[in-house]
CSV table of C-alpha atoms and ligand atoms in Angstrom, one decimal:
chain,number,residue,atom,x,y,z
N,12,UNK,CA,0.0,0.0,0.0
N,13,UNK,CA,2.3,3.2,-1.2
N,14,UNK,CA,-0.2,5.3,1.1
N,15,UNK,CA,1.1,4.4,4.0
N,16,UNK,CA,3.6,6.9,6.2
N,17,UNK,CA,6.8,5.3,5.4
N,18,UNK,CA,9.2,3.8,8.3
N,19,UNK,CA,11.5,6.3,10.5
N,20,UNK,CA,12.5,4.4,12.8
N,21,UNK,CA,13.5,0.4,13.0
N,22,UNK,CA,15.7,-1.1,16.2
N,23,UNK,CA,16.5,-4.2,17.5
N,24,UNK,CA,17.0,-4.9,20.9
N,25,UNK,CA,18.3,-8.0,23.3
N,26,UNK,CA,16.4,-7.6,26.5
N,27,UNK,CA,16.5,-9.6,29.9
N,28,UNK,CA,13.3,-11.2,31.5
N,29,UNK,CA,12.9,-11.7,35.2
N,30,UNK,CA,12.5,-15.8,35.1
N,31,UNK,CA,10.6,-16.7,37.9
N,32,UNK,CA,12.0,-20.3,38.3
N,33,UNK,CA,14.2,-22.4,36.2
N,34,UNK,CA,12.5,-24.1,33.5
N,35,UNK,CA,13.4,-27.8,33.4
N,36,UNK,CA,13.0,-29.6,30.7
N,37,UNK,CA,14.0,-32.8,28.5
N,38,UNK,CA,16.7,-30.7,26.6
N,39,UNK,CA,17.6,-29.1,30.2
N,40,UNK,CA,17.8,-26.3,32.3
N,41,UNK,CA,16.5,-22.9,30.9
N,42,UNK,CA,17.7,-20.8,33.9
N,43,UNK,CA,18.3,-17.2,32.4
N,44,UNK,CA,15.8,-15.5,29.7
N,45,UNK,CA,16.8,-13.3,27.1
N,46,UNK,CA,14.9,-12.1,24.3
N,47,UNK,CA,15.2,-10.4,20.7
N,48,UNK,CA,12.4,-7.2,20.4
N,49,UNK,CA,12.0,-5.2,17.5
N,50,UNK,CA,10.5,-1.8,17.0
N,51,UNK,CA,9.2,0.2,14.5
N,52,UNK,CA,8.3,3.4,14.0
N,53,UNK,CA,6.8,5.2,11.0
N,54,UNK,CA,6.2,8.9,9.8
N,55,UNK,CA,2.6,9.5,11.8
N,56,UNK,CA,4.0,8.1,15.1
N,57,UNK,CA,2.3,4.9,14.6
N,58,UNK,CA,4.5,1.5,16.6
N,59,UNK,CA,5.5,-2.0,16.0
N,60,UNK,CA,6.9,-4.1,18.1
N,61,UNK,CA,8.0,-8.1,17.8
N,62,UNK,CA,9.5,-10.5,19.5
N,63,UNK,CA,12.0,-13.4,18.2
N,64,UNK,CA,11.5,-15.6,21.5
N,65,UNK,CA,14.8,-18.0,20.7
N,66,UNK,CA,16.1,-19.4,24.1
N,67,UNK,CA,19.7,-18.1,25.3
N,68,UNK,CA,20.9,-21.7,24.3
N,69,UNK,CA,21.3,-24.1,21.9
N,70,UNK,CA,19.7,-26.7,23.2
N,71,UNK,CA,16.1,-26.7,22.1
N,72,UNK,CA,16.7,-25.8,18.6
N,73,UNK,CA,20.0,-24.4,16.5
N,74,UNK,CA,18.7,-20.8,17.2
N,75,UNK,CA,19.8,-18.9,20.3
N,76,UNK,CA,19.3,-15.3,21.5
N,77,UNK,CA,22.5,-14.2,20.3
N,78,UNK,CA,22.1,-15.3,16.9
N,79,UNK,CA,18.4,-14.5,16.6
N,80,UNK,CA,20.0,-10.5,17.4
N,81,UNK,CA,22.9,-10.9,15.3
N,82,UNK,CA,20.6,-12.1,12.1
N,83,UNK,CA,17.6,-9.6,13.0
N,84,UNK,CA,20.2,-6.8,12.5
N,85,UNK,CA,22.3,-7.4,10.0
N,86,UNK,CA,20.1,-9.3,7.5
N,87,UNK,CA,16.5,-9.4,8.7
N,88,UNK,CA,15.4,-5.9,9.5
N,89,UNK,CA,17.8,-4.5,6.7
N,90,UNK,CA,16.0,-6.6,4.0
N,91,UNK,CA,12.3,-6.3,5.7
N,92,UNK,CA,12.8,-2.2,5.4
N,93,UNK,CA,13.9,-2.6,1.6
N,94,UNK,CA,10.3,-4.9,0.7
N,95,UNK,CA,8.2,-3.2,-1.9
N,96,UNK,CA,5.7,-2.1,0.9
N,97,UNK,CA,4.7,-2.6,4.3
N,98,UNK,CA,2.2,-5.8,4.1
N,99,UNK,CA,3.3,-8.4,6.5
N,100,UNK,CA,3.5,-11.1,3.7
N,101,UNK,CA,5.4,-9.2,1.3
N,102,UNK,CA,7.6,-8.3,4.1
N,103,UNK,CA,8.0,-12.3,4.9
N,104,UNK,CA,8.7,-12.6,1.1
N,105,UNK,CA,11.3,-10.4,1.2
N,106,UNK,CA,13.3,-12.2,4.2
N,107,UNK,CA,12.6,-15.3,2.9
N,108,UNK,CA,16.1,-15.8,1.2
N,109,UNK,CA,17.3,-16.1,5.1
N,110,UNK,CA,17.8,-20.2,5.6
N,111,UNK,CA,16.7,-21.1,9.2
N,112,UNK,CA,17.0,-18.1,11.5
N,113,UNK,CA,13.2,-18.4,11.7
N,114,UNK,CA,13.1,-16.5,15.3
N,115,UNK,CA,14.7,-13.8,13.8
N,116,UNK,CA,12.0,-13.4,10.6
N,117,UNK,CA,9.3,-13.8,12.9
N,118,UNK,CA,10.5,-11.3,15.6
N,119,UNK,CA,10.8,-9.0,12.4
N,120,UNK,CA,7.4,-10.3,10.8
N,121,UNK,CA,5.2,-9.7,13.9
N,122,UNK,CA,6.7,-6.0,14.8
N,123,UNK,CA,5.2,-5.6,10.9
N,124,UNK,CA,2.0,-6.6,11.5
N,125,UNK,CA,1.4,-4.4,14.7
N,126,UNK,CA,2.7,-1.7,12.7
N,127,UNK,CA,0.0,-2.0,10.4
N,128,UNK,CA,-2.5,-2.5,13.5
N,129,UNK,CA,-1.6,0.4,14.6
N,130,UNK,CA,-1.7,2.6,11.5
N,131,UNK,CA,-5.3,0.9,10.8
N,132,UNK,CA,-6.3,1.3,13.9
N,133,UNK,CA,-7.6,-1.9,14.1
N,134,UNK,CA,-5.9,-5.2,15.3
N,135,UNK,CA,-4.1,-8.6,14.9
N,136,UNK,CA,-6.9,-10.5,15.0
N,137,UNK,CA,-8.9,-8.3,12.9
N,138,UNK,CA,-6.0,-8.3,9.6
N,139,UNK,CA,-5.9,-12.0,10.1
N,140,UNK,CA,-9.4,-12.8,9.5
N,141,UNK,CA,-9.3,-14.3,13.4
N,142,UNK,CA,-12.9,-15.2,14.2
N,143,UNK,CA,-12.6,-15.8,18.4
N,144,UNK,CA,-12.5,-13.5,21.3
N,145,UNK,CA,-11.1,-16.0,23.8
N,146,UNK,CA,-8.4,-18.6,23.5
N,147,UNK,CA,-8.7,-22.0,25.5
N,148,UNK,CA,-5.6,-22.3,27.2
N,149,UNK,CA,-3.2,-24.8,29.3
N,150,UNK,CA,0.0,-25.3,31.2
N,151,UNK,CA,3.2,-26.6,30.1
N,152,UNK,CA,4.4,-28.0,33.7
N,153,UNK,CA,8.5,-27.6,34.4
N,154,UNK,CA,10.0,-30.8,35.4
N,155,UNK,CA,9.9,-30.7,38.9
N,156,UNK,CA,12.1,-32.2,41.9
N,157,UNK,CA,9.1,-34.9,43.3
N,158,UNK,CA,5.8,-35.5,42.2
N,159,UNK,CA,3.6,-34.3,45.1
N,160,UNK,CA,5.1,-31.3,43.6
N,161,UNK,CA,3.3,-31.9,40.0
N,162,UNK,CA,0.8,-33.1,41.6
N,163,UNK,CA,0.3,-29.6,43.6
N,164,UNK,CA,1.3,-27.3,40.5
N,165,UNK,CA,-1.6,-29.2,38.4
N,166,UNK,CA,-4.3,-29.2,41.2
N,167,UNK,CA,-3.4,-25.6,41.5
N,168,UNK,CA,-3.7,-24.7,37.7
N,169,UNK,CA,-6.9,-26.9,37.1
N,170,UNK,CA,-8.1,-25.3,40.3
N,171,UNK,CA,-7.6,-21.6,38.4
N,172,UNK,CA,-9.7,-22.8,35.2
N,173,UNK,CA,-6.8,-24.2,32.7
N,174,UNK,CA,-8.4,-26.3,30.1
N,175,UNK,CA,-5.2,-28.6,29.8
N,176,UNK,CA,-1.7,-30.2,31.4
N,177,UNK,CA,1.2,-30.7,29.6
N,178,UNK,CA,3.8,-32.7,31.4
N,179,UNK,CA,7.4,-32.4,30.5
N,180,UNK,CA,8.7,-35.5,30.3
N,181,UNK,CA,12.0,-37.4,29.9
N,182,UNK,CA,13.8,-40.9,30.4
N,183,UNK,CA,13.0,-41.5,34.0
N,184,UNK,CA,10.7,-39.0,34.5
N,185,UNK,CA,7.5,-40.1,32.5
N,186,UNK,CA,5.3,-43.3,33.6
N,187,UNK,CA,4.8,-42.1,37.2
N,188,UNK,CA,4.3,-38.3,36.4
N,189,UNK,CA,1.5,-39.1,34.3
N,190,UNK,CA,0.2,-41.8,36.3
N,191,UNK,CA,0.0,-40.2,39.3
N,192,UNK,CA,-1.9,-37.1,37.9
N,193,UNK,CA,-4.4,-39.7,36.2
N,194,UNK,CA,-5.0,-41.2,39.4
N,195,UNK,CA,-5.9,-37.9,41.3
N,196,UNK,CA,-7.4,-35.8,38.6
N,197,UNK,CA,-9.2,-38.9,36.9
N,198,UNK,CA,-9.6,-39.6,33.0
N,199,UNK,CA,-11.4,-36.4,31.9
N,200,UNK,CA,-8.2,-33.9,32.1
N,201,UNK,CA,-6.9,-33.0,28.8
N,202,UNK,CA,-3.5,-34.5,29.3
N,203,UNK,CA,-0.6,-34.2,27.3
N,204,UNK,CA,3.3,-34.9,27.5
N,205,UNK,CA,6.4,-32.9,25.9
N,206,UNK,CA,9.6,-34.8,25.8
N,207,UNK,CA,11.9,-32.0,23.9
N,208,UNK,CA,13.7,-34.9,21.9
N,209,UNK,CA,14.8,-36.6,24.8
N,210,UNK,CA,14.0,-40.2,23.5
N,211,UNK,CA,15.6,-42.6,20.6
N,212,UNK,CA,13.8,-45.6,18.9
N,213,UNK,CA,15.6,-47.8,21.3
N,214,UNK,CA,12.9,-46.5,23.9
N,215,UNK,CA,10.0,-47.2,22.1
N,216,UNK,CA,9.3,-50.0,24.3
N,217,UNK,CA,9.1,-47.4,27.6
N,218,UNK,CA,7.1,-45.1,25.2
N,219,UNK,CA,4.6,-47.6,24.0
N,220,UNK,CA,3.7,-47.5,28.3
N,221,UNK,CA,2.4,-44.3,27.8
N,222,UNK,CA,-0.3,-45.4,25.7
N,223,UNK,CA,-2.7,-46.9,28.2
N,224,UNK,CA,-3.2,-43.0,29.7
N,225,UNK,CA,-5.1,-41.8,26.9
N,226,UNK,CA,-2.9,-38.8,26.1
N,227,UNK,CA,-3.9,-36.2,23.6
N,228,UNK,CA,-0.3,-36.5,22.6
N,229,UNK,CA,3.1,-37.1,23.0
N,230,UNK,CA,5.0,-34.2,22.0
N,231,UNK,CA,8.3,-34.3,20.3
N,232,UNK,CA,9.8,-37.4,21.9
N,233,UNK,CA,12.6,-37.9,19.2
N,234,UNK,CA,15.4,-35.4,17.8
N,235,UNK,CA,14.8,-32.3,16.3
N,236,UNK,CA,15.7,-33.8,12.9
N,237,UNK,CA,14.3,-37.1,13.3
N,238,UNK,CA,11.5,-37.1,11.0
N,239,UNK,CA,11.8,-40.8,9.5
N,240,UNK,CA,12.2,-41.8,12.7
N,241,UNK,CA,9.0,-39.7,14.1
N,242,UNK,CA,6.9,-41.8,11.2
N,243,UNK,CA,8.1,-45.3,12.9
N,244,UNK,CA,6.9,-44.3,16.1
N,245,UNK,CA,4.0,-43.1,14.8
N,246,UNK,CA,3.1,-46.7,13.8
N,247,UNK,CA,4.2,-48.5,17.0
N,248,UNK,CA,2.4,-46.2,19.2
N,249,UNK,CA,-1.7,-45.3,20.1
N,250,UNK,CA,-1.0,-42.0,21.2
N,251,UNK,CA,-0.5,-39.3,18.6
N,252,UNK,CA,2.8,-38.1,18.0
N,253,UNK,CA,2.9,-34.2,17.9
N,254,UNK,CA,5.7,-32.3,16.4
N,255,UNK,CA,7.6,-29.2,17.9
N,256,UNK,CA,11.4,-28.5,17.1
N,257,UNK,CA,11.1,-30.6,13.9
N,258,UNK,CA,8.4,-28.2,12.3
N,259,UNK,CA,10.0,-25.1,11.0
N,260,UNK,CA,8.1,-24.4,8.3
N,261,UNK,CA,4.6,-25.1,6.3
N,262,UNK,CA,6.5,-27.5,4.0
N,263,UNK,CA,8.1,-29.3,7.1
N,264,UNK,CA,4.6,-29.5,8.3
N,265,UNK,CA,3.1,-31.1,4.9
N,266,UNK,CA,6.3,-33.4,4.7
N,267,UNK,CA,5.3,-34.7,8.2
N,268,UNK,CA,1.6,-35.0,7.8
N,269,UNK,CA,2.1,-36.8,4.4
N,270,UNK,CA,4.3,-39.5,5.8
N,271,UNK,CA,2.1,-39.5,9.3
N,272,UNK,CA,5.2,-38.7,11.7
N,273,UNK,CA,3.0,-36.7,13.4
N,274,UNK,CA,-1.2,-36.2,13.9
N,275,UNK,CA,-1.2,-33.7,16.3
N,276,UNK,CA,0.7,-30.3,15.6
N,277,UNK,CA,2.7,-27.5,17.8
N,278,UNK,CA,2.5,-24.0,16.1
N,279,UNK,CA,4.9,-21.5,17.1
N,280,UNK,CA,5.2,-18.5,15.4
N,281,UNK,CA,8.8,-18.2,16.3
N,282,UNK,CA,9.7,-21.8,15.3
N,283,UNK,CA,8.2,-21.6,11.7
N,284,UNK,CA,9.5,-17.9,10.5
N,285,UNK,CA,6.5,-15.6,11.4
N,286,UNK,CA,2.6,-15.3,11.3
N,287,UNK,CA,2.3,-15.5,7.8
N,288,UNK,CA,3.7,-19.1,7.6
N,289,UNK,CA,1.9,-19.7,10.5
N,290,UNK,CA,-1.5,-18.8,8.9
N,291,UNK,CA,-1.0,-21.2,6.4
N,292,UNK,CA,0.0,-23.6,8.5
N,293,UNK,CA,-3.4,-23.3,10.4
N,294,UNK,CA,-4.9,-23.9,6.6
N,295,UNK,CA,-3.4,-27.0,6.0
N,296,UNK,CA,-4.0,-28.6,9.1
N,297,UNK,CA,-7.8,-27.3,9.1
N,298,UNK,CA,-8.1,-28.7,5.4
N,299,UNK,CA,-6.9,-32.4,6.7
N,300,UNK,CA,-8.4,-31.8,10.1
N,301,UNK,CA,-5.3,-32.8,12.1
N,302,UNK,CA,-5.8,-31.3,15.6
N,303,UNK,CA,-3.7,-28.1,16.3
N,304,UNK,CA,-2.9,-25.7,18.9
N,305,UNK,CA,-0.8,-23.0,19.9
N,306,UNK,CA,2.8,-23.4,21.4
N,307,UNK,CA,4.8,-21.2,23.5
N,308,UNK,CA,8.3,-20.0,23.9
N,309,UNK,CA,8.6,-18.4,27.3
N,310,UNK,CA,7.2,-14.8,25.6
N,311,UNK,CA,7.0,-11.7,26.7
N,312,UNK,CA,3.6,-10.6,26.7
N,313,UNK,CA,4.8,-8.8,23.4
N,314,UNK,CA,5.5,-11.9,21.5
N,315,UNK,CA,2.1,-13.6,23.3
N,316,UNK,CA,0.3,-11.3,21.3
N,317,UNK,CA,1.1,-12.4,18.3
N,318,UNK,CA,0.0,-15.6,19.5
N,319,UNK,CA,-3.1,-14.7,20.6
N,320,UNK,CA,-4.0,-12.7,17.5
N,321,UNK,CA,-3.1,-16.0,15.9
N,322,UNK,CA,-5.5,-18.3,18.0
N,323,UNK,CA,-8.3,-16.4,17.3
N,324,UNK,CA,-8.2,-17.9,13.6
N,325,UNK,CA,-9.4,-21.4,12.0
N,326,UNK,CA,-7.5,-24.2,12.7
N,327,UNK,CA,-6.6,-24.3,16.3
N,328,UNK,CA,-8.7,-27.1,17.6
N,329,UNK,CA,-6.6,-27.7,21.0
N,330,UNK,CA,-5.9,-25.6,23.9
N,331,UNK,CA,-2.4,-23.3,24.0
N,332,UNK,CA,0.5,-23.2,26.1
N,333,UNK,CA,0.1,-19.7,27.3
N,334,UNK,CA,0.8,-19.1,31.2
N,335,UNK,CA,0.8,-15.4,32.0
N,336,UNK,CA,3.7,-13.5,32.7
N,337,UNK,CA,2.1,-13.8,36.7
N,338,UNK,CA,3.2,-17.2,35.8
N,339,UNK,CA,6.9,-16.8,34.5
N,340,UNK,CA,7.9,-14.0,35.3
N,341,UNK,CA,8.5,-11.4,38.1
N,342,UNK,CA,7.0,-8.5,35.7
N,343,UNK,CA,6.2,-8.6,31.8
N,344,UNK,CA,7.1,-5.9,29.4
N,345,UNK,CA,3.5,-5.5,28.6
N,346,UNK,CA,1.1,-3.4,31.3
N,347,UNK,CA,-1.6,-4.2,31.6
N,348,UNK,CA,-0.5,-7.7,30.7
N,349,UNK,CA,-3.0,-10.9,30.4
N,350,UNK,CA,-4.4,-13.4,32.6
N,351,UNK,CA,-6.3,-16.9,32.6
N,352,UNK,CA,-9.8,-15.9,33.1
N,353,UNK,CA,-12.1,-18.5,35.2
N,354,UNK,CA,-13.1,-20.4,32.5
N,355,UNK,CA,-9.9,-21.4,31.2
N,356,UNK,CA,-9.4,-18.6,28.5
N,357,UNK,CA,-7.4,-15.7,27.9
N,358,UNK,CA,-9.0,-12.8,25.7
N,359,UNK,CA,-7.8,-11.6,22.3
N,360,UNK,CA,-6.4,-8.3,22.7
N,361,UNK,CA,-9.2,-6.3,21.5
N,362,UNK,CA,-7.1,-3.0,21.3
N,363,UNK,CA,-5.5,-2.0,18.3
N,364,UNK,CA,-2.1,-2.1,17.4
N,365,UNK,CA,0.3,-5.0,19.4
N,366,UNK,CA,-3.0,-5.1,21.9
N,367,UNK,CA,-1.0,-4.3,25.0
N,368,UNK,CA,0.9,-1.0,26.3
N,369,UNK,CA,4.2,-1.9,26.0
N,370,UNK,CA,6.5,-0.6,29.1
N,371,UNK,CA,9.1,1.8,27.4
N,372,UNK,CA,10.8,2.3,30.6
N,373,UNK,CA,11.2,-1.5,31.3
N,374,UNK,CA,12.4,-2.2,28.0
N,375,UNK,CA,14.9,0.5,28.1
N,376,UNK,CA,16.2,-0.7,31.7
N,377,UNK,CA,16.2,-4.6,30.5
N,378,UNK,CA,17.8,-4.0,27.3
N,379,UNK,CA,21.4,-5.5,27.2
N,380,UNK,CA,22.4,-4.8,23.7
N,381,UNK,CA,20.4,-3.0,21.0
N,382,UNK,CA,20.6,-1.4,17.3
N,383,UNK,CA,19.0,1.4,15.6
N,384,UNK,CA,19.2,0.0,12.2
N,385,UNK,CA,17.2,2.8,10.8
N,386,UNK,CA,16.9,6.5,12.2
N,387,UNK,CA,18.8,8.3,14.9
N,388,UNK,CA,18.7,7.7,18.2
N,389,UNK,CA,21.6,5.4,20.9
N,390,UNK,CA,20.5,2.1,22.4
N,391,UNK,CA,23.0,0.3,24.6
N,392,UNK,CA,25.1,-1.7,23.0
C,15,LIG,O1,8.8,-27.4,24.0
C,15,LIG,O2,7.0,-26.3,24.1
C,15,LIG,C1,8.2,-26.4,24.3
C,15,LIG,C2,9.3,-23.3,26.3
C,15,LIG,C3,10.5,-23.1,25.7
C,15,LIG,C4,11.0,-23.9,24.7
C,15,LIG,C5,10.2,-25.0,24.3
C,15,LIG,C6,9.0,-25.3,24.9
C,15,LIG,C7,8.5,-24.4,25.9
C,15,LIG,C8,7.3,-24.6,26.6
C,15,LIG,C9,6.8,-23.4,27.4
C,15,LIG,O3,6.8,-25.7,26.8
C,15,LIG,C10,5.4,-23.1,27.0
C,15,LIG,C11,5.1,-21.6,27.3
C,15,LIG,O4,5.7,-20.7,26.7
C,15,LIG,O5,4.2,-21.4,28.2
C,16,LIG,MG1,7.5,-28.6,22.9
């Protein structure tokens, strides 16, 4: 659209969260939080922001917070201001010679589309077609030290209204976690597992034990590459096989589907390069009616918009990992931020733009290094 009030201003920045708690998991410890914003401004005075949630480490996928910064200023952001014009798909399309780096195109992507929120003066949801006000949503349970502990975090959260529980598991840590909530919470909690590719096909036996807890799914329980490998399983399991770090993008998601190495499937934004992939993504899952829901990567409540705008669409048939920053967090960068309402939802942002106030001052203070790619102005670097 050439009418629109062109871009001023474009940074990057690396900013610190306040973890609550360690986050324990099959791939290990997440014990520090640092994540990739971007920002936009343009002529009028109208703002973008996204976020490119990649974890500190290399240990749940290839991309990392350092790298996700490092490619978000010197290759994503450059090429993203050069696109033809400001539409969130042509501006995906013009990043799209970048292999991988997918946290970093996203991070890029979403600031875009609450850009054009903003300008519009009308929302996520609303340029995506999204059709509901209130997302179903669930909680992605840390590994924890004993299971009276589980067992207290998930009467706790089914207590507050959540509408699912996802156990981490790993080798060790699986059988009696999921047992144990079965036998207090009984057969009608929507239970799922996450083993972060903590498994091999030599485990299949100690897998196949699962299968008697009616799971929704078992989440990503071999490596981030191991696609074949996800299709065997597949066929020596009852539980669905759901796919995480080996879906990062909508042709990885047709590949899988096609040779059933997965019928259940984890959308992140971040993971698969940006809303726009993610909206087709939602398409071909609706169109072969594989169930589908929402991930989540830790967020800020900046990059849990994007995620919200996005489960307001067709598709998502499954609840979404979306604690609230009260959750994760000693403060979010968002205020007023979300929370789980009684019934187990959390509203769509129904104000325009990213849907939530960002906290300049917090960002500014958090920010450990940061880039004006475009426009004057010193971040800390
Ligand atoms: O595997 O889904 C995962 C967080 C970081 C990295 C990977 C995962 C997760 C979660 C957290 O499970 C879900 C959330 O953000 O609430
Ligand atoms: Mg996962």
């Amino acid at each position: 659209m050439s009418d629109r009030a062109p871009i001023v201003h474009a940074e990057v920045r690396r900013v610190a969260l306040p973890l609550l708690k360690p986050f324990v998991t099959g791939f290990g410890v997440t014990d520090s939080r640092q994540t990739v914003l971007v920002h936009l401004r343009d002529e009028d005075g109208n703002e973008g922001w996204g976020e490119g949630p990649a974890l500190d480490h290399p240990y749940y996928l290839p991309d990392t917070t350092a790298s996700t910064y490092r490619t978000a200023v010197d290759y994503a952001l450059p090429l993203a201001l050069r696109a033809r014009d400001l539409e969130p798909a042509t501006v995906a399309a013009a990043m799209s010679g970048i292999k991988g780096n997918t946290f970093a195109r996203a991070g890029v992507e979403e600031a875009f589309w609450s850009l054009r929120a903003a300008a519009e003066r009308t929302t996520i949801k609303a340029l995506m077609g999204g059709e509901r006000d209130a997302v179903p949503v669930g909680e992605s349970l840390s590994i924890a030290e004993t299971i009276d502990e589980t067992l207290a975090e998930v009467e706790l959260r089914l207590g507050e209204g959540y509408q699912r529980i996802k156990l981490k598991i790993r080798p060790g840590w699986d059988v009696e976690p999921v047992r144990a909530v079965r036998e207090a919470f009984g057969d009608d909690v929507f239970l799922q597992v996450d083993a972060n590719a903590a498994y091999s096909l030599d485990d299949v036996e100690d897998l196949r034990r699962l299968d008697e807890y009616g799971l929704a799914c078992i989440e990503q329980p071999l490596a981030w590459d191991a696609l074949l490998e996800h299709a065997e399983l597949q066929r020596a399991l009852a539980t669905p096989v759901c796919l995480d770090e080996t879906l990062r993008s909508v042709d990885d998601v047709r590949r899988a589907l096609d040779m059933d190495a997965c019928r259940n499937v984890n959308l992140k934004p971040g993971r698969v390069g940006g809303l726009t992939a993610s909206l087709q993504i939602a398409e071909l899952c609706r169109g072969r009616g594989v169930p589908l829901w929402c991930g989540g990567m830790l967020e800020s409540g900046i990059g849990r918009a994007g995620n919200l705008a996005l489960c307001s669409v067709a598709g998502f048939t499954d609840p979404a990992d979306m604690s609230p920053a009260s959750v994760l967090f000693e403060w979010d960068l968002v205020d007023p931020t979300f929370e789980v309402e009684p019934d187990g939802t959390v509203p769509v942002p129904a104000a325009t733009g990213l849907g939530f106030p960002v906290r300049r001052d917090r960002v500014e203070r958090q920010t450990v290094h940061g880039t004006v790619v475009l426009g004057a102005g010193v971040a800390r670097v």
